[in-house]
GROMACS .gro file of C-alpha atoms in nm:
model
  406
    1UNK     CA    1   9.147 -29.373   3.577
    2UNK     CA    2   9.487 -29.290   3.723
    3UNK     CA    3   9.587 -29.607   3.860
    4UNK     CA    4   9.899 -29.467   3.998
    5UNK     CA    5   9.722 -29.202   4.186
    6UNK     CA    6   9.949 -29.022   4.423
    7UNK     CA    7   9.795 -28.796   4.679
    8UNK     CA    8   9.871 -28.452   4.682
    9UNK     CA    9  10.048 -28.359   5.013
   10UNK     CA   10  10.171 -28.002   5.121
   11UNK     CA   11  10.264 -28.047   4.883
   12UNK     CA   12  11.086 -26.106   4.698
   13UNK     CA   13  10.975 -25.777   4.674
   14UNK     CA   14  11.066 -25.416   4.750
   15UNK     CA   15  10.785 -25.208   4.868
   16UNK     CA   16  10.668 -24.922   4.632
   17UNK     CA   17  10.447 -24.681   4.599
   18UNK     CA   18  10.136 -24.655   4.383
   19UNK     CA   19   9.814 -24.441   4.416
   20UNK     CA   20   9.865 -24.247   4.730
   21UNK     CA   21   9.621 -24.354   5.020
   22UNK     CA   22   9.331 -24.134   5.111
   23UNK     CA   23   9.384 -24.073   5.449
   24UNK     CA   24   9.048 -23.932   5.587
   25UNK     CA   25   8.888 -24.255   5.390
   26UNK     CA   26   9.124 -24.476   5.619
   27UNK     CA   27   9.042 -24.314   5.945
   28UNK     CA   28   8.644 -24.297   5.866
   29UNK     CA   29   8.688 -24.668   5.792
   30UNK     CA   30   8.871 -24.741   6.122
   31UNK     CA   31   8.611 -24.531   6.301
   32UNK     CA   32   8.320 -24.679   6.137
   33UNK     CA   33   8.455 -25.052   6.229
   34UNK     CA   34   8.515 -24.975   6.607
   35UNK     CA   35   8.181 -25.035   6.721
   36UNK     CA   36   8.152 -25.355   6.543
   37UNK     CA   37   8.224 -25.720   6.642
   38UNK     CA   38   8.427 -25.786   6.355
   39UNK     CA   39   8.706 -25.563   6.160
   40UNK     CA   40   8.695 -25.623   5.753
   41UNK     CA   41   8.971 -25.522   5.509
   42UNK     CA   42   8.952 -25.637   5.135
   43UNK     CA   43   9.201 -25.597   4.814
   44UNK     CA   44   9.106 -25.742   4.493
   45UNK     CA   45   9.176 -25.711   4.116
   46UNK     CA   46   9.413 -25.790   3.851
   47UNK     CA   47   9.784 -25.592   3.843
   48UNK     CA   48   9.696 -25.471   3.517
   49UNK     CA   49   9.356 -25.434   3.292
   50UNK     CA   50   9.471 -25.708   3.106
   51UNK     CA   51   9.412 -25.944   3.387
   52UNK     CA   52   9.152 -25.775   3.555
   53UNK     CA   53   8.902 -25.982   3.483
   54UNK     CA   54   8.514 -25.891   3.566
   55UNK     CA   55   8.476 -26.199   3.783
   56UNK     CA   56   8.706 -26.005   4.017
   57UNK     CA   57   8.460 -25.694   4.053
   58UNK     CA   58   8.215 -25.937   4.131
   59UNK     CA   59   8.364 -26.088   4.365
   60UNK     CA   60   8.371 -25.769   4.544
   61UNK     CA   61   7.980 -25.731   4.491
   62UNK     CA   62   7.943 -26.056   4.627
   63UNK     CA   63   8.157 -26.000   4.932
   64UNK     CA   64   7.903 -25.658   4.983
   65UNK     CA   65   7.623 -25.886   4.979
   66UNK     CA   66   7.767 -26.151   5.195
   67UNK     CA   67   7.819 -25.857   5.474
   68UNK     CA   68   7.452 -25.747   5.416
   69UNK     CA   69   7.327 -26.088   5.473
   70UNK     CA   70   7.480 -26.135   5.789
   71UNK     CA   71   7.339 -25.806   5.928
   72UNK     CA   72   7.662 -25.602   5.864
   73UNK     CA   73   7.648 -25.225   5.678
   74UNK     CA   74   7.882 -25.328   5.367
   75UNK     CA   75   8.024 -24.973   5.408
   76UNK     CA   76   8.212 -25.109   5.746
   77UNK     CA   77   8.427 -25.311   5.505
   78UNK     CA   78   8.733 -25.084   5.308
   79UNK     CA   79   8.763 -25.194   4.949
   80UNK     CA   80   9.083 -25.162   4.758
   81UNK     CA   81   9.072 -25.282   4.401
   82UNK     CA   82   9.231 -25.259   4.090
   83UNK     CA   83   9.311 -24.879   3.960
   84UNK     CA   84   9.075 -24.744   4.264
   85UNK     CA   85   8.859 -24.453   4.208
   86UNK     CA   86   9.047 -24.295   3.882
   87UNK     CA   87   8.763 -24.393   3.644
   88UNK     CA   88   8.994 -24.541   3.398
   89UNK     CA   89   8.827 -24.847   3.206
   90UNK     CA   90   9.050 -25.122   3.361
   91UNK     CA   91   8.777 -25.434   3.420
   92UNK     CA   92   8.785 -25.695   3.129
   93UNK     CA   93   8.476 -25.853   3.015
   94UNK     CA   94   8.341 -26.044   2.722
   95UNK     CA   95   8.008 -25.874   2.566
   96UNK     CA   96   7.743 -26.048   2.433
   97UNK     CA   97   7.861 -26.083   2.118
   98UNK     CA   98   8.195 -26.267   2.235
   99UNK     CA   99   8.398 -25.959   2.198
  100UNK     CA  100   8.655 -25.829   2.471
  101UNK     CA  101   8.565 -25.511   2.611
  102UNK     CA  102   8.672 -25.271   2.916
  103UNK     CA  103   8.473 -25.106   3.174
  104UNK     CA  104   8.504 -24.888   3.464
  105UNK     CA  105   8.451 -25.078   3.790
  106UNK     CA  106   8.100 -25.024   3.956
  107UNK     CA  107   8.197 -25.128   4.352
  108UNK     CA  108   8.065 -24.898   4.595
  109UNK     CA  109   8.285 -24.770   4.855
  110UNK     CA  110   8.653 -24.805   4.707
  111UNK     CA  111   8.905 -24.651   4.891
  112UNK     CA  112   9.184 -24.661   4.661
  113UNK     CA  113   9.393 -24.898   4.441
  114UNK     CA  114   9.517 -25.249   4.538
  115UNK     CA  115   9.858 -25.124   4.615
  116UNK     CA  116  10.122 -25.226   4.819
  117UNK     CA  117  10.154 -24.885   4.925
  118UNK     CA  118   9.791 -24.864   5.031
  119UNK     CA  119   9.796 -25.186   5.203
  120UNK     CA  120  10.103 -25.128   5.421
  121UNK     CA  121   9.938 -24.774   5.540
  122UNK     CA  122   9.599 -24.929   5.624
  123UNK     CA  123   9.757 -25.198   5.852
  124UNK     CA  124  10.022 -24.936   6.007
  125UNK     CA  125   9.702 -24.727   6.085
  126UNK     CA  126   9.523 -24.983   6.225
  127UNK     CA  127   9.815 -25.109   6.435
  128UNK     CA  128   9.780 -24.737   6.592
  129UNK     CA  129   9.447 -24.784   6.685
  130UNK     CA  130   9.534 -25.085   6.955
  131UNK     CA  131   9.164 -25.257   6.874
  132UNK     CA  132   9.176 -25.611   6.953
  133UNK     CA  133   8.885 -25.670   6.748
  134UNK     CA  134   8.946 -25.958   6.496
  135UNK     CA  135   9.039 -25.835   6.146
  136UNK     CA  136   8.923 -26.036   5.860
  137UNK     CA  137   9.110 -26.007   5.499
  138UNK     CA  138   8.967 -26.093   5.191
  139UNK     CA  139   9.179 -26.107   4.859
  140UNK     CA  140   9.043 -26.201   4.578
  141UNK     CA  141   9.288 -26.146   4.295
  142UNK     CA  142   9.599 -26.312   4.084
  143UNK     CA  143   9.903 -26.486   4.258
  144UNK     CA  144  10.272 -26.531   4.120
  145UNK     CA  145  10.435 -26.878   4.150
  146UNK     CA  146  10.797 -26.878   4.298
  147UNK     CA  147  10.942 -27.190   4.179
  148UNK     CA  148  11.227 -27.138   4.388
  149UNK     CA  149  11.043 -27.146   4.675
  150UNK     CA  150  10.705 -27.211   4.732
  151UNK     CA  151  10.668 -27.091   5.052
  152UNK     CA  152  10.712 -26.739   4.974
  153UNK     CA  153  10.486 -26.689   4.642
  154UNK     CA  154  10.315 -26.349   4.562
  155UNK     CA  155  10.019 -26.160   4.552
  156UNK     CA  156   9.996 -25.976   4.234
  157UNK     CA  157   9.909 -25.579   4.322
  158UNK     CA  158   9.798 -25.302   4.127
  159UNK     CA  159  10.058 -25.183   3.847
  160UNK     CA  160  10.217 -25.568   3.840
  161UNK     CA  161  10.388 -25.522   4.173
  162UNK     CA  162  10.434 -25.814   4.344
  163UNK     CA  163  10.403 -25.852   4.741
  164UNK     CA  164  10.523 -26.233   4.886
  165UNK     CA  165  10.443 -26.397   5.181
  166UNK     CA  166  10.749 -26.292   5.388
  167UNK     CA  167  10.681 -25.908   5.317
  168UNK     CA  168  10.327 -25.961   5.328
  169UNK     CA  169  10.371 -26.107   5.687
  170UNK     CA  170  10.598 -25.829   5.822
  171UNK     CA  171  10.309 -25.599   5.749
  172UNK     CA  172  10.088 -25.812   5.972
  173UNK     CA  173  10.364 -25.815   6.249
  174UNK     CA  174  10.249 -25.465   6.301
  175UNK     CA  175   9.907 -25.528   6.463
  176UNK     CA  176   9.854 -25.577   6.792
  177UNK     CA  177   9.962 -25.944   6.934
  178UNK     CA  178   9.652 -26.029   7.077
  179UNK     CA  179   9.418 -25.895   6.750
  180UNK     CA  180   9.307 -26.225   6.571
  181UNK     CA  181   9.373 -26.206   6.190
  182UNK     CA  182   9.198 -26.403   5.983
  183UNK     CA  183   9.245 -26.431   5.561
  184UNK     CA  184   9.054 -26.588   5.267
  185UNK     CA  185   9.275 -26.563   4.944
  186UNK     CA  186   9.153 -26.701   4.613
  187UNK     CA  187   9.440 -26.648   4.369
  188UNK     CA  188   9.659 -26.918   4.236
  189UNK     CA  189   9.922 -27.062   4.450
  190UNK     CA  190   9.748 -26.881   4.748
  191UNK     CA  191   9.803 -27.214   4.976
  192UNK     CA  192  10.159 -27.043   5.006
  193UNK     CA  193  10.008 -26.770   5.233
  194UNK     CA  194   9.917 -27.046   5.489
  195UNK     CA  195  10.310 -26.957   5.602
  196UNK     CA  196  10.151 -26.636   5.760
  197UNK     CA  197  10.143 -26.840   6.079
  198UNK     CA  198  10.521 -26.847   6.119
  199UNK     CA  199  10.779 -26.571   6.237
  200UNK     CA  200  10.826 -26.355   5.939
  201UNK     CA  201  10.642 -26.596   5.700
  202UNK     CA  202  10.910 -26.839   5.727
  203UNK     CA  203  10.872 -27.202   5.827
  204UNK     CA  204  11.207 -27.260   5.933
  205UNK     CA  205  11.136 -26.963   6.207
  206UNK     CA  206  10.889 -27.117   6.412
  207UNK     CA  207  10.498 -27.026   6.478
  208UNK     CA  208  10.449 -26.653   6.525
  209UNK     CA  209  10.342 -26.481   6.863
  210UNK     CA  210  10.040 -26.348   6.688
  211UNK     CA  211   9.680 -26.543   6.666
  212UNK     CA  212   9.685 -26.573   6.253
  213UNK     CA  213   9.496 -26.809   6.076
  214UNK     CA  214   9.348 -26.840   5.679
  215UNK     CA  215   9.172 -27.041   5.436
  216UNK     CA  216   9.301 -27.082   5.072
  217UNK     CA  217   9.168 -27.164   4.751
  218UNK     CA  218   9.424 -27.451   4.671
  219UNK     CA  219   9.774 -27.560   4.788
  220UNK     CA  220  10.076 -27.379   4.716
  221UNK     CA  221  10.239 -27.592   4.425
  222UNK     CA  222   9.862 -27.511   4.200
  223UNK     CA  223   9.706 -27.227   4.017
  224UNK     CA  224   9.336 -27.174   4.122
  225UNK     CA  225   9.010 -27.147   3.894
  226UNK     CA  226   8.777 -26.867   3.863
  227UNK     CA  227   8.927 -26.537   3.710
  228UNK     CA  228   8.703 -26.525   3.418
  229UNK     CA  229   8.608 -26.214   3.164
  230UNK     CA  230   8.268 -26.404   3.110
  231UNK     CA  231   7.978 -26.201   3.252
  232UNK     CA  232   7.728 -26.480   3.391
  233UNK     CA  233   7.793 -26.540   3.769
  234UNK     CA  234   7.547 -26.821   3.747
  235UNK     CA  235   7.841 -27.008   3.555
  236UNK     CA  236   8.100 -26.917   3.839
  237UNK     CA  237   8.263 -27.222   4.019
  238UNK     CA  238   8.549 -27.102   4.236
  239UNK     CA  239   8.633 -27.123   4.597
  240UNK     CA  240   8.522 -26.764   4.701
  241UNK     CA  241   8.170 -26.835   4.558
  242UNK     CA  242   8.137 -27.132   4.763
  243UNK     CA  243   8.335 -27.016   5.064
  244UNK     CA  244   8.083 -26.711   5.080
  245UNK     CA  245   7.806 -26.926   5.011
  246UNK     CA  246   7.877 -27.177   5.297
  247UNK     CA  247   7.922 -26.884   5.522
  248UNK     CA  248   7.612 -26.678   5.466
  249UNK     CA  249   7.346 -26.964   5.335
  250UNK     CA  250   7.306 -26.793   5.032
  251UNK     CA  251   7.522 -26.829   4.686
  252UNK     CA  252   7.627 -26.575   4.450
  253UNK     CA  253   7.301 -26.538   4.258
  254UNK     CA  254   7.093 -26.483   4.572
  255UNK     CA  255   6.949 -26.877   4.618
  256UNK     CA  256   6.953 -27.039   4.937
  257UNK     CA  257   7.224 -27.332   5.029
  258UNK     CA  258   7.230 -27.622   5.250
  259UNK     CA  259   7.327 -27.522   5.591
  260UNK     CA  260   7.700 -27.562   5.696
  261UNK     CA  261   7.647 -27.565   6.051
  262UNK     CA  262   7.768 -27.893   6.098
  263UNK     CA  263   7.856 -27.928   6.455
  264UNK     CA  264   7.449 -27.736   6.538
  265UNK     CA  265   7.572 -27.470   6.735
  266UNK     CA  266   7.350 -27.199   6.552
  267UNK     CA  267   7.641 -27.010   6.370
  268UNK     CA  268   7.877 -27.080   6.091
  269UNK     CA  269   8.243 -27.088   6.152
  270UNK     CA  270   8.490 -27.029   5.872
  271UNK     CA  271   8.607 -27.396   5.901
  272UNK     CA  272   8.230 -27.501   5.829
  273UNK     CA  273   8.256 -27.286   5.517
  274UNK     CA  274   8.608 -27.419   5.416
  275UNK     CA  275   8.439 -27.778   5.459
  276UNK     CA  276   8.161 -27.685   5.222
  277UNK     CA  277   8.354 -27.551   4.990
  278UNK     CA  278   8.546 -27.841   4.948
  279UNK     CA  279   8.249 -28.020   4.849
  280UNK     CA  280   8.022 -27.764   4.670
  281UNK     CA  281   8.179 -27.675   4.315
  282UNK     CA  282   8.331 -27.891   4.089
  283UNK     CA  283   8.673 -27.787   4.027
  284UNK     CA  284   9.026 -27.866   4.028
  285UNK     CA  285   9.141 -27.669   4.326
  286UNK     CA  286   9.258 -27.839   4.633
  287UNK     CA  287   9.126 -27.601   4.953
  288UNK     CA  288   9.368 -27.596   5.219
  289UNK     CA  289   9.356 -27.398   5.565
  290UNK     CA  290   9.687 -27.261   5.801
  291UNK     CA  291   9.607 -27.587   6.037
  292UNK     CA  292   9.585 -27.801   5.754
  293UNK     CA  293   9.916 -27.705   5.594
  294UNK     CA  294  10.070 -27.734   5.932
  295UNK     CA  295   9.936 -28.078   5.976
  296UNK     CA  296  10.066 -28.168   5.670
  297UNK     CA  297  10.380 -28.064   5.748
  298UNK     CA  298  10.411 -28.332   6.003
  299UNK     CA  299  10.373 -28.608   5.755
  300UNK     CA  300  10.708 -28.672   5.812
  301UNK     CA  301  10.788 -28.945   5.544
  302UNK     CA  302  10.580 -29.102   5.238
  303UNK     CA  303  10.561 -29.436   5.458
  304UNK     CA  304  10.351 -29.255   5.741
  305UNK     CA  305  10.128 -29.113   5.447
  306UNK     CA  306  10.067 -29.483   5.298
  307UNK     CA  307   9.983 -29.586   5.656
  308UNK     CA  308   9.708 -29.306   5.700
  309UNK     CA  309   9.536 -29.389   5.347
  310UNK     CA  310   9.582 -29.786   5.468
  311UNK     CA  311   9.362 -29.738   5.722
  312UNK     CA  312   8.967 -29.797   5.699
  313UNK     CA  313   8.749 -29.479   5.643
  314UNK     CA  314   8.513 -29.559   5.890
  315UNK     CA  315   8.719 -29.499   6.191
  316UNK     CA  316   8.874 -29.168   6.076
  317UNK     CA  317   8.523 -29.037   6.009
  318UNK     CA  318   8.413 -29.117   6.346
  319UNK     CA  319   8.696 -28.933   6.538
  320UNK     CA  320   8.656 -28.637   6.284
  321UNK     CA  321   8.494 -28.314   6.359
  322UNK     CA  322   8.185 -28.250   6.235
  323UNK     CA  323   8.283 -28.015   5.943
  324UNK     CA  324   8.565 -28.301   5.854
  325UNK     CA  325   8.336 -28.587   5.874
  326UNK     CA  326   8.085 -28.410   5.619
  327UNK     CA  327   8.356 -28.396   5.350
  328UNK     CA  328   8.441 -28.736   5.415
  329UNK     CA  329   8.135 -28.905   5.386
  330UNK     CA  330   8.028 -28.626   5.088
  331UNK     CA  331   8.337 -28.737   4.881
  332UNK     CA  332   8.332 -29.097   4.991
  333UNK     CA  333   7.960 -29.135   4.842
  334UNK     CA  334   8.040 -28.936   4.546
  335UNK     CA  335   8.325 -29.211   4.448
  336UNK     CA  336   8.097 -29.496   4.605
  337UNK     CA  337   8.369 -29.580   4.837
  338UNK     CA  338   8.314 -29.885   5.097
  339UNK     CA  339   8.394 -29.686   5.427
  340UNK     CA  340   8.495 -30.032   5.609
  341UNK     CA  341   8.777 -30.030   5.352
  342UNK     CA  342   9.088 -29.797   5.323
  343UNK     CA  343   9.122 -29.506   5.061
  344UNK     CA  344   9.394 -29.730   4.906
  345UNK     CA  345   9.140 -30.043   4.891
  346UNK     CA  346   8.878 -29.829   4.770
  347UNK     CA  347   9.105 -29.696   4.462
  348UNK     CA  348   9.197 -30.006   4.381
  349UNK     CA  349   8.835 -30.142   4.334
  350UNK     CA  350   8.718 -29.833   4.169
  351UNK     CA  351   8.541 -29.824   3.828
  352UNK     CA  352   8.739 -29.672   3.597
  353UNK     CA  353   8.417 -29.448   3.455
  354UNK     CA  354   8.407 -29.265   3.809
  355UNK     CA  355   8.747 -29.092   3.734
  356UNK     CA  356   8.720 -28.905   3.379
  357UNK     CA  357   8.828 -28.573   3.452
  358UNK     CA  358   9.079 -28.346   3.623
  359UNK     CA  359   8.803 -28.249   3.852
  360UNK     CA  360   8.747 -28.619   3.951
  361UNK     CA  361   9.104 -28.642   4.017
  362UNK     CA  362   9.090 -28.326   4.240
  363UNK     CA  363   8.830 -28.474   4.460
  364UNK     CA  364   8.977 -28.782   4.512
  365UNK     CA  365   9.292 -28.579   4.621
  366UNK     CA  366   9.061 -28.359   4.850
  367UNK     CA  367   8.941 -28.681   5.034
  368UNK     CA  368   9.336 -28.816   5.072
  369UNK     CA  369   9.378 -28.480   5.244
  370UNK     CA  370   9.134 -28.464   5.444
  371UNK     CA  371   9.166 -28.830   5.596
  372UNK     CA  372   9.518 -28.718   5.634
  373UNK     CA  373   9.430 -28.390   5.808
  374UNK     CA  374   9.194 -28.612   6.052
  375UNK     CA  375   9.462 -28.899   6.140
  376UNK     CA  376   9.735 -28.616   6.178
  377UNK     CA  377   9.553 -28.388   6.406
  378UNK     CA  378   9.473 -28.734   6.626
  379UNK     CA  379   9.823 -28.801   6.655
  380UNK     CA  380   9.918 -28.447   6.732
  381UNK     CA  381   9.645 -28.459   7.020
  382UNK     CA  382   9.757 -28.769   7.175
  383UNK     CA  383  10.128 -28.730   7.159
  384UNK     CA  384  10.318 -28.549   7.456
  385UNK     CA  385  10.441 -28.256   7.252
  386UNK     CA  386  10.281 -27.987   7.469
  387UNK     CA  387  10.412 -27.722   7.217
  388UNK     CA  388  10.270 -27.910   6.906
  389UNK     CA  389   9.929 -27.943   7.081
  390UNK     CA  390   9.921 -27.595   7.189
  391UNK     CA  391   9.992 -27.496   6.825
  392UNK     CA  392   9.713 -27.684   6.691
  393UNK     CA  393   9.463 -27.603   6.944
  394UNK     CA  394   9.528 -27.228   6.862
  395UNK     CA  395   9.516 -27.247   6.485
  396UNK     CA  396   9.164 -27.456   6.522
  397UNK     CA  397   9.002 -27.174   6.754
  398UNK     CA  398   9.130 -26.903   6.524
  399UNK     CA  399   8.974 -27.081   6.238
  400UNK     CA  400   8.659 -27.163   6.421
  401UNK     CA  401   8.596 -26.840   6.440
  402UNK     CA  402   8.322 -26.632   6.263
  403UNK     CA  403   8.185 -26.302   6.161
  404UNK     CA  404   7.962 -26.284   6.463
  405UNK     CA  405   7.717 -26.027   6.547
  406UNK     CA  406   7.751 -25.680   6.415
   0.00000   0.00000   0.00000
């Protein structure tokens, strides 16, 4: 076991043209979405055939099944995937004999390539609609690590183009100020995109006026899991699989899963699906949301962190929101922690055989992060900082949204 275990704390491109956007398809998509309680936009795939794994194609198909599970017609969600509709064999997979193969994608309703130009044009046209209907943006692809500035990492778009946090956020600025924007991203270093809550995507410039929030597979400094060329979806273990299983109540192979309605209000909020994902699959990911990234920025020094993890677990679980309590209690039980003791105290007393793998270590980090989130949320809410309280409440309201009723 890692006796010196240190909990992980949170821890530029020029826009270029790629495959042109089909304007009639965009108009059709926007017209179709007007009557719905929720707007959708999906971008996915690798930046080139060599890393456009079949799992990314299957994520698009699972997303469409998730829409259908909640009563939406999948056609309401325009999808931009890899090379688009050129018919090229760009999806990489491993066949039954273990050989690498390529095929054309089989995703219905693909509008075009996952290019920066298409994303920019879609958001520009959507802004002209002046609709205040919430927009849910799903990205399932690859991410680039900006080692110089981890707050400004990138999405890898088709033809190996990179779109960084700040340029992406500037696109979002085109949308109406009162149009809520929610994203779920599963790429490596995706936590960097939690900075979309700031003006121009820059944490040094303050919170943006627009209501924006998101959920990310892992923190800004780490890769994520899930981009595999293997075909069998029953073996997939990744944030997308868990998030949508929690949101819809059905996993990617059609099995019913335990309800994520932790507050018993009859609906599954994004934050509840996020909590479900933290416990569901055994991976090395460290899932994080915008509010959690913001809260962890409020941890001003290591001493504050030591104090939080030195508190008994039970009182923190008691003041937690229901979905947070679920995570704390589930992960504490997994490691046989005594809730009357602190995280640090339990860690010191833990039997070595309970932490054998990188996945075990990641789950310990998840627990430490959740305890930190709860403690910092209480600290902010009981402070006299009206601006910080308003920021936190706005993020939590955004994250407590759901797909609603079509």
